[in-house]
Tab-separated table of C-alpha atoms in Angstrom:
chain	number	residue	atom	x	y	z
A	259	MET	CA	92.429	90.715	102.133
A	260	SER	CA	96.034	89.560	102.264
A	261	THR	CA	98.830	92.022	102.894
A	262	GLN	CA	100.036	93.831	99.806
A	263	ARG	CA	103.605	95.106	99.736
A	264	PHE	CA	105.312	97.550	97.419
A	265	THR	CA	108.824	98.967	97.406
A	266	LEU	CA	110.422	101.873	95.599
A	267	GLU	CA	114.175	102.395	95.584
A	268	THR	CA	115.606	105.671	94.434
A	269	VAL	CA	117.960	108.489	95.400
A	270	ALA	CA	116.935	111.360	97.656
A	271	THR	CA	117.031	114.315	95.290
A	272	GLU	CA	114.448	117.001	94.793
A	273	ASP	CA	113.810	115.792	91.245
A	274	ASN	CA	112.824	112.345	92.450
A	275	PHE	CA	109.933	113.499	94.581
A	276	GLU	CA	107.602	113.142	91.628
A	277	ARG	CA	108.508	109.450	91.393
A	278	VAL	CA	107.879	108.948	95.087
A	279	PHE	CA	104.546	110.667	94.848
A	280	THR	CA	103.490	108.707	91.759
A	281	PHE	CA	104.480	105.471	93.481
A	282	LEU	CA	102.221	106.255	96.434
A	283	GLN	CA	99.333	107.321	94.228
A	284	THR	CA	99.544	104.339	91.923
A	285	HIS	CA	99.817	101.641	94.564
A	286	GLY	CA	97.522	103.349	97.038
A	287	GLN	CA	94.766	103.470	94.446
A	288	GLU	CA	95.547	99.934	93.334
A	289	CYS	CA	94.840	98.811	96.916
A	290	GLY	CA	91.611	100.778	97.000
A	291	LEU	CA	92.732	103.287	99.640
A	292	GLU	CA	90.385	106.217	100.081
A	293	GLN	CA	91.875	109.473	98.787
A	294	ALA	CA	91.543	111.069	102.242
A	295	LEU	CA	93.757	108.375	103.736
A	296	LEU	CA	96.158	108.356	100.812
A	297	SER	CA	96.556	112.141	101.073
A	298	LYS	CA	97.695	111.794	104.687
A	299	PHE	CA	100.469	109.459	103.578
A	300	GLU	CA	101.415	111.767	100.720
A	301	LEU	CA	101.726	114.699	103.109
A	302	VAL	CA	103.763	112.812	105.652
A	303	CYS	CA	105.933	111.278	102.950
A	304	GLU	CA	106.676	114.690	101.454
A	305	GLU	CA	107.734	116.068	104.834
A	306	LEU	CA	110.087	113.188	105.499
A	307	PHE	CA	111.468	112.953	101.975
A	308	VAL	CA	112.260	116.663	101.934
A	309	ASN	CA	114.052	116.192	105.272
A	310	VAL	CA	116.280	113.548	103.740
A	311	VAL	CA	116.989	115.727	100.697
A	312	THR	CA	117.778	118.717	102.932
A	313	HIS	CA	119.624	117.111	105.845
A	314	GLY	CA	120.712	113.773	104.458
A	315	SER	CA	124.090	114.594	102.984
A	316	GLY	CA	127.077	116.354	104.495
A	317	PRO	CA	128.778	119.332	102.793
A	318	ALA	CA	130.358	117.250	100.033
A	319	GLY	CA	128.545	114.012	100.702
A	320	PRO	CA	126.747	111.979	98.069
A	321	GLU	CA	122.977	112.040	97.777
A	322	PRO	CA	121.509	109.419	100.106
A	323	SER	CA	119.778	106.403	98.677
A	324	PHE	CA	116.169	106.211	99.628
A	325	ALA	CA	113.678	103.352	99.883
A	326	LEU	CA	109.963	103.546	100.441
A	327	HIS	CA	107.963	100.509	101.550
A	328	LEU	CA	104.209	100.517	101.500
A	329	GLU	CA	102.253	97.771	103.210
A	330	VAL	CA	98.479	97.596	103.046
A	331	ASP	CA	96.085	95.141	104.627
A	332	ALA	CA	92.430	95.270	105.597
A	333	ASN	CA	93.115	96.920	108.957
A	334	ARG	CA	95.999	99.264	108.436
A	335	VAL	CA	98.458	100.984	106.161
A	336	SER	CA	102.110	101.058	107.025
A	337	MET	CA	104.776	103.113	105.298
A	338	THR	CA	108.481	102.783	105.978
A	339	LEU	CA	111.105	105.207	104.718
A	340	GLU	CA	114.762	104.316	104.770
A	341	ASP	CA	117.791	106.369	103.807
A	342	ASP	CA	121.519	106.037	104.274
A	343	GLY	CA	122.117	109.730	104.863
A	344	LEU	CA	123.387	111.425	108.015
A	345	ALA	CA	121.666	110.296	111.208
A	346	PHE	CA	118.552	112.376	111.562
A	347	ASN	CA	115.616	111.745	113.848
A	348	PRO	CA	112.729	113.897	112.615
A	349	LEU	CA	110.793	113.175	115.815
A	350	GLU	CA	113.331	115.133	117.839
A	351	HIS	CA	112.455	118.233	115.878
A	352	GLU	CA	110.591	120.827	117.832
A	353	VAL	CA	107.025	121.613	116.866
A	354	GLN	CA	106.462	125.320	116.316
A	355	ASP	CA	104.201	127.306	118.606
A	356	LEU	CA	100.824	126.900	116.924
A	357	ASP	CA	99.241	129.656	118.997
A	358	ALA	CA	101.722	132.382	118.108
A	359	SER	CA	100.506	135.529	116.374
A	360	LEU	CA	100.855	136.022	112.624
A	361	GLU	CA	104.071	138.009	113.143
A	362	ASP	CA	105.572	135.473	115.510
A	363	ARG	CA	104.600	132.250	113.771
A	364	GLN	CA	107.711	130.369	112.765
A	365	ILE	CA	108.199	129.328	109.186
A	366	GLY	CA	109.579	125.874	110.041
A	367	GLY	CA	108.509	123.096	112.377
A	368	LEU	CA	105.108	122.398	110.872
A	369	GLY	CA	106.144	119.198	109.143
A	370	ILE	CA	106.776	117.217	112.301
A	371	HIS	CA	103.471	118.406	113.696
A	372	PHE	CA	101.734	117.072	110.576
A	373	ILE	CA	103.391	113.702	110.993
A	374	ARG	CA	102.305	113.360	114.609
A	375	GLU	CA	98.769	114.525	113.934
A	376	LEU	CA	98.072	112.544	110.794
A	377	MET	CA	99.472	109.153	111.791
A	378	ASP	CA	98.483	106.750	114.561
A	379	ASP	CA	101.979	105.510	115.201
A	380	VAL	CA	105.392	106.926	114.248
A	381	ARG	CA	108.747	105.348	115.024
A	382	TYR	CA	112.309	106.271	114.217
A	383	GLU	CA	115.289	103.973	114.460
A	384	ARG	CA	118.881	104.179	113.357
A	385	VAL	CA	119.902	100.759	112.087
A	386	GLY	CA	123.592	100.680	111.222
A	387	ARG	CA	123.942	103.429	108.626
A	388	ILE	CA	120.236	103.583	107.901
A	389	ASN	CA	117.594	106.026	109.155
A	390	ARG	CA	114.288	104.222	109.298
A	391	VAL	CA	110.957	105.902	109.935
A	392	THR	CA	107.858	103.728	110.214
A	393	LEU	CA	104.401	105.259	110.056
A	394	ILE	CA	101.156	103.444	110.692
A	395	LYS	CA	97.570	104.445	110.193
A	396	ARG	CA	94.623	102.239	111.014
A	397	ARG	CA	91.918	101.971	108.393
A	398	SER	CA	88.437	102.836	109.562
A	399	VAL	CA	86.045	100.009	108.914
B	56	MET	CA	100.704	123.815	89.303
B	57	GLU	CA	98.943	126.671	87.630
B	58	THR	CA	97.719	129.920	89.176
B	59	ARG	CA	94.826	132.003	87.873
B	60	TYR	CA	93.909	135.546	88.738
B	61	ASP	CA	90.832	137.689	88.610
B	62	SER	CA	89.331	140.547	90.533
B	63	GLN	CA	85.969	141.591	91.806
B	64	ASP	CA	84.765	144.459	94.014
B	65	GLY	CA	88.292	145.734	94.595
B	66	CYS	CA	89.519	142.324	95.707
B	67	THR	CA	92.215	140.391	93.888
B	68	PHE	CA	91.604	136.650	93.721
B	69	VAL	CA	94.418	134.181	93.299
B	70	SER	CA	93.413	130.595	92.494
B	71	PRO	CA	96.090	127.927	92.705
B	72	HIS	CA	95.198	124.833	90.667
B	73	GLY	CA	96.675	121.443	91.497
B	74	ARG	CA	99.315	120.592	94.061
B	75	LEU	CA	101.128	123.030	96.286
B	76	ASP	CA	104.108	121.033	97.490
B	77	PHE	CA	107.730	121.866	98.265
B	78	SER	CA	108.633	122.239	94.615
B	79	SER	CA	105.709	124.444	93.602
B	80	ALA	CA	105.566	126.497	96.841
B	81	THR	CA	108.487	128.799	96.006
B	82	PRO	CA	107.290	129.865	92.528
B	83	PHE	CA	103.780	130.279	93.942
B	84	GLN	CA	105.141	132.488	96.712
B	85	LYS	CA	106.986	134.619	94.165
B	86	GLU	CA	103.832	135.123	92.138
B	87	ILE	CA	101.904	136.253	95.197
B	88	ASP	CA	104.715	138.559	96.298
B	89	GLU	CA	104.504	140.183	92.900
B	90	VAL	CA	100.736	140.513	93.056
B	91	ILE	CA	100.999	142.194	96.459
B	92	ALA	CA	103.835	144.475	95.341
B	93	ASN	CA	101.775	145.576	92.332
B	94	THR	CA	98.480	146.273	94.072
B	95	ASP	CA	97.199	149.761	93.487
B	96	GLU	CA	95.391	151.967	95.955
B	97	GLY	CA	92.000	150.665	94.911
B	98	THR	CA	92.838	147.133	96.022
B	99	LYS	CA	91.209	146.256	99.319
B	100	ALA	CA	92.178	142.641	99.748
B	101	LEU	CA	94.004	139.622	98.444
B	102	ILE	CA	91.900	136.480	98.567
B	103	ILE	CA	93.278	133.046	97.828
B	104	ASP	CA	90.575	130.840	96.384
B	105	CYS	CA	91.546	127.222	97.055
B	106	ALA	CA	88.602	125.539	95.319
B	107	ALA	CA	90.945	123.959	92.759
B	108	LEU	CA	93.769	123.245	95.184
B	109	GLU	CA	94.104	119.477	95.543
B	110	TYR	CA	96.951	119.221	97.989
B	111	VAL	CA	98.956	121.453	100.282
B	112	SER	CA	101.978	120.401	102.331
B	113	SER	CA	103.692	122.352	105.100
B	114	ALA	CA	105.887	123.995	102.446
B	115	GLY	CA	102.728	125.199	100.712
B	116	LEU	CA	101.257	126.425	103.977
B	117	ARG	CA	104.339	128.512	104.582
B	118	ALA	CA	103.525	130.387	101.388
B	119	PHE	CA	100.118	131.250	102.832
B	120	LEU	CA	101.695	132.461	106.067
B	121	THR	CA	104.195	134.636	104.210
B	122	SER	CA	101.451	136.038	101.987
B	123	ALA	CA	99.254	136.918	104.956
B	124	ARG	CA	102.160	138.833	106.468
B	125	ALA	CA	102.980	140.617	103.228
B	126	ALA	CA	99.345	141.651	102.780
B	127	GLY	CA	99.288	142.951	106.354
B	128	LYS	CA	102.416	145.022	105.741
B	129	LYS	CA	100.888	146.440	102.598
B	130	GLY	CA	97.771	147.317	104.560
B	131	ILE	CA	95.327	145.220	102.578
B	132	GLY	CA	92.984	142.471	103.745
B	133	PHE	CA	93.802	138.796	103.352
B	134	ALA	CA	91.576	135.731	103.342
B	135	VAL	CA	91.510	132.138	102.168
B	136	CYS	CA	88.352	130.507	100.836
B	137	GLY	CA	87.033	127.361	99.182
B	138	LEU	CA	89.131	124.765	101.027
B	139	ALA	CA	88.374	121.160	100.074
B	140	ASP	CA	88.601	118.362	102.647
B	141	THR	CA	92.274	117.388	102.583
B	142	VAL	CA	93.464	120.955	102.239
B	143	LYS	CA	91.122	122.056	105.006
B	144	GLU	CA	92.562	119.413	107.300
B	145	ALA	CA	96.093	120.730	106.716
B	146	PHE	CA	94.985	124.278	107.569
B	147	GLU	CA	93.185	123.073	110.691
B	148	ILE	CA	96.061	120.966	111.964
B	149	SER	CA	98.296	124.013	111.558
B	150	ASN	CA	95.834	126.184	113.463
B	151	PHE	CA	95.983	128.745	110.655
B	152	GLY	CA	92.483	129.916	111.563
B	153	ALA	CA	94.156	131.782	114.423
B	154	VAL	CA	96.312	133.909	112.130
B	155	MET	CA	94.237	134.385	108.978
B	156	LYS	CA	90.612	134.542	107.855
B	157	ILE	CA	89.486	131.189	106.491
B	158	VAL	CA	85.989	131.227	105.015
B	159	GLU	CA	83.759	129.104	102.810
B	160	THR	CA	83.015	131.165	99.724
B	161	ARG	CA	84.386	134.097	97.742
B	162	ASP	CA	81.437	136.178	98.837
B	163	ASP	CA	82.165	135.422	102.487
B	164	ALA	CA	85.763	136.498	101.892
B	165	VAL	CA	84.738	139.767	100.250
B	166	ARG	CA	82.393	140.469	103.159
B	167	GLU	CA	85.042	139.672	105.760
B	168	VAL	CA	88.105	141.430	104.384
B	169	GLY	CA	86.928	143.405	101.372
B	170	GLY	CA	85.992	146.214	103.775
B	171	ALA	CA	83.550	148.328	101.809
């Protein structure tokens, strides 16, 4: 199986999440990805996309542009998210205390935990004015 | 996303259908808040039946956490049942089993938190 590549370019607004999700679904299924694997990418993608929507623009700043690259081959799936919003490294975010009691459990900080748990490899880099997050998951044979 | 309701043995069941993501989590939360606020004295527990829930993100999970707290404050039981694979994985990764009852079936839920 040769590598298949897909790219979506859009703007990071709440309304566009549906497009991002449909893009992943459509191309993931087209490549024959199992739903269990595809769901992991959907989850991780939602967490990161919402981060860009929430933290990407300054007080009066424009909505960041957003690109999603999906790369599938026989051995692995790789997803890269790029945005030109404010510098933001999601991996520096603290994971909430997962053993806290119901009263003490924090409302935030689950997203980054999801990303770490669900993916095999996660990288963040700031390239010029671009935030780039690359996520890789090996496919079980 | 659509939410259905029914009740049985003094337990109120809430069944979210479809995807609970960051855009549907807030309206879902509001619906549950209302259900909890309107429970009468005969209500023993709120049980969220996830059999038709296809997807839950961390935003969706927060709604479960908030609901569990609200039910606790109101003094009624709270449980989650019927989790399918992907949804179950999200609950497990979040270690939600430590803060709320997660069971297989509706009957299990009634037994666990329906406190006869």
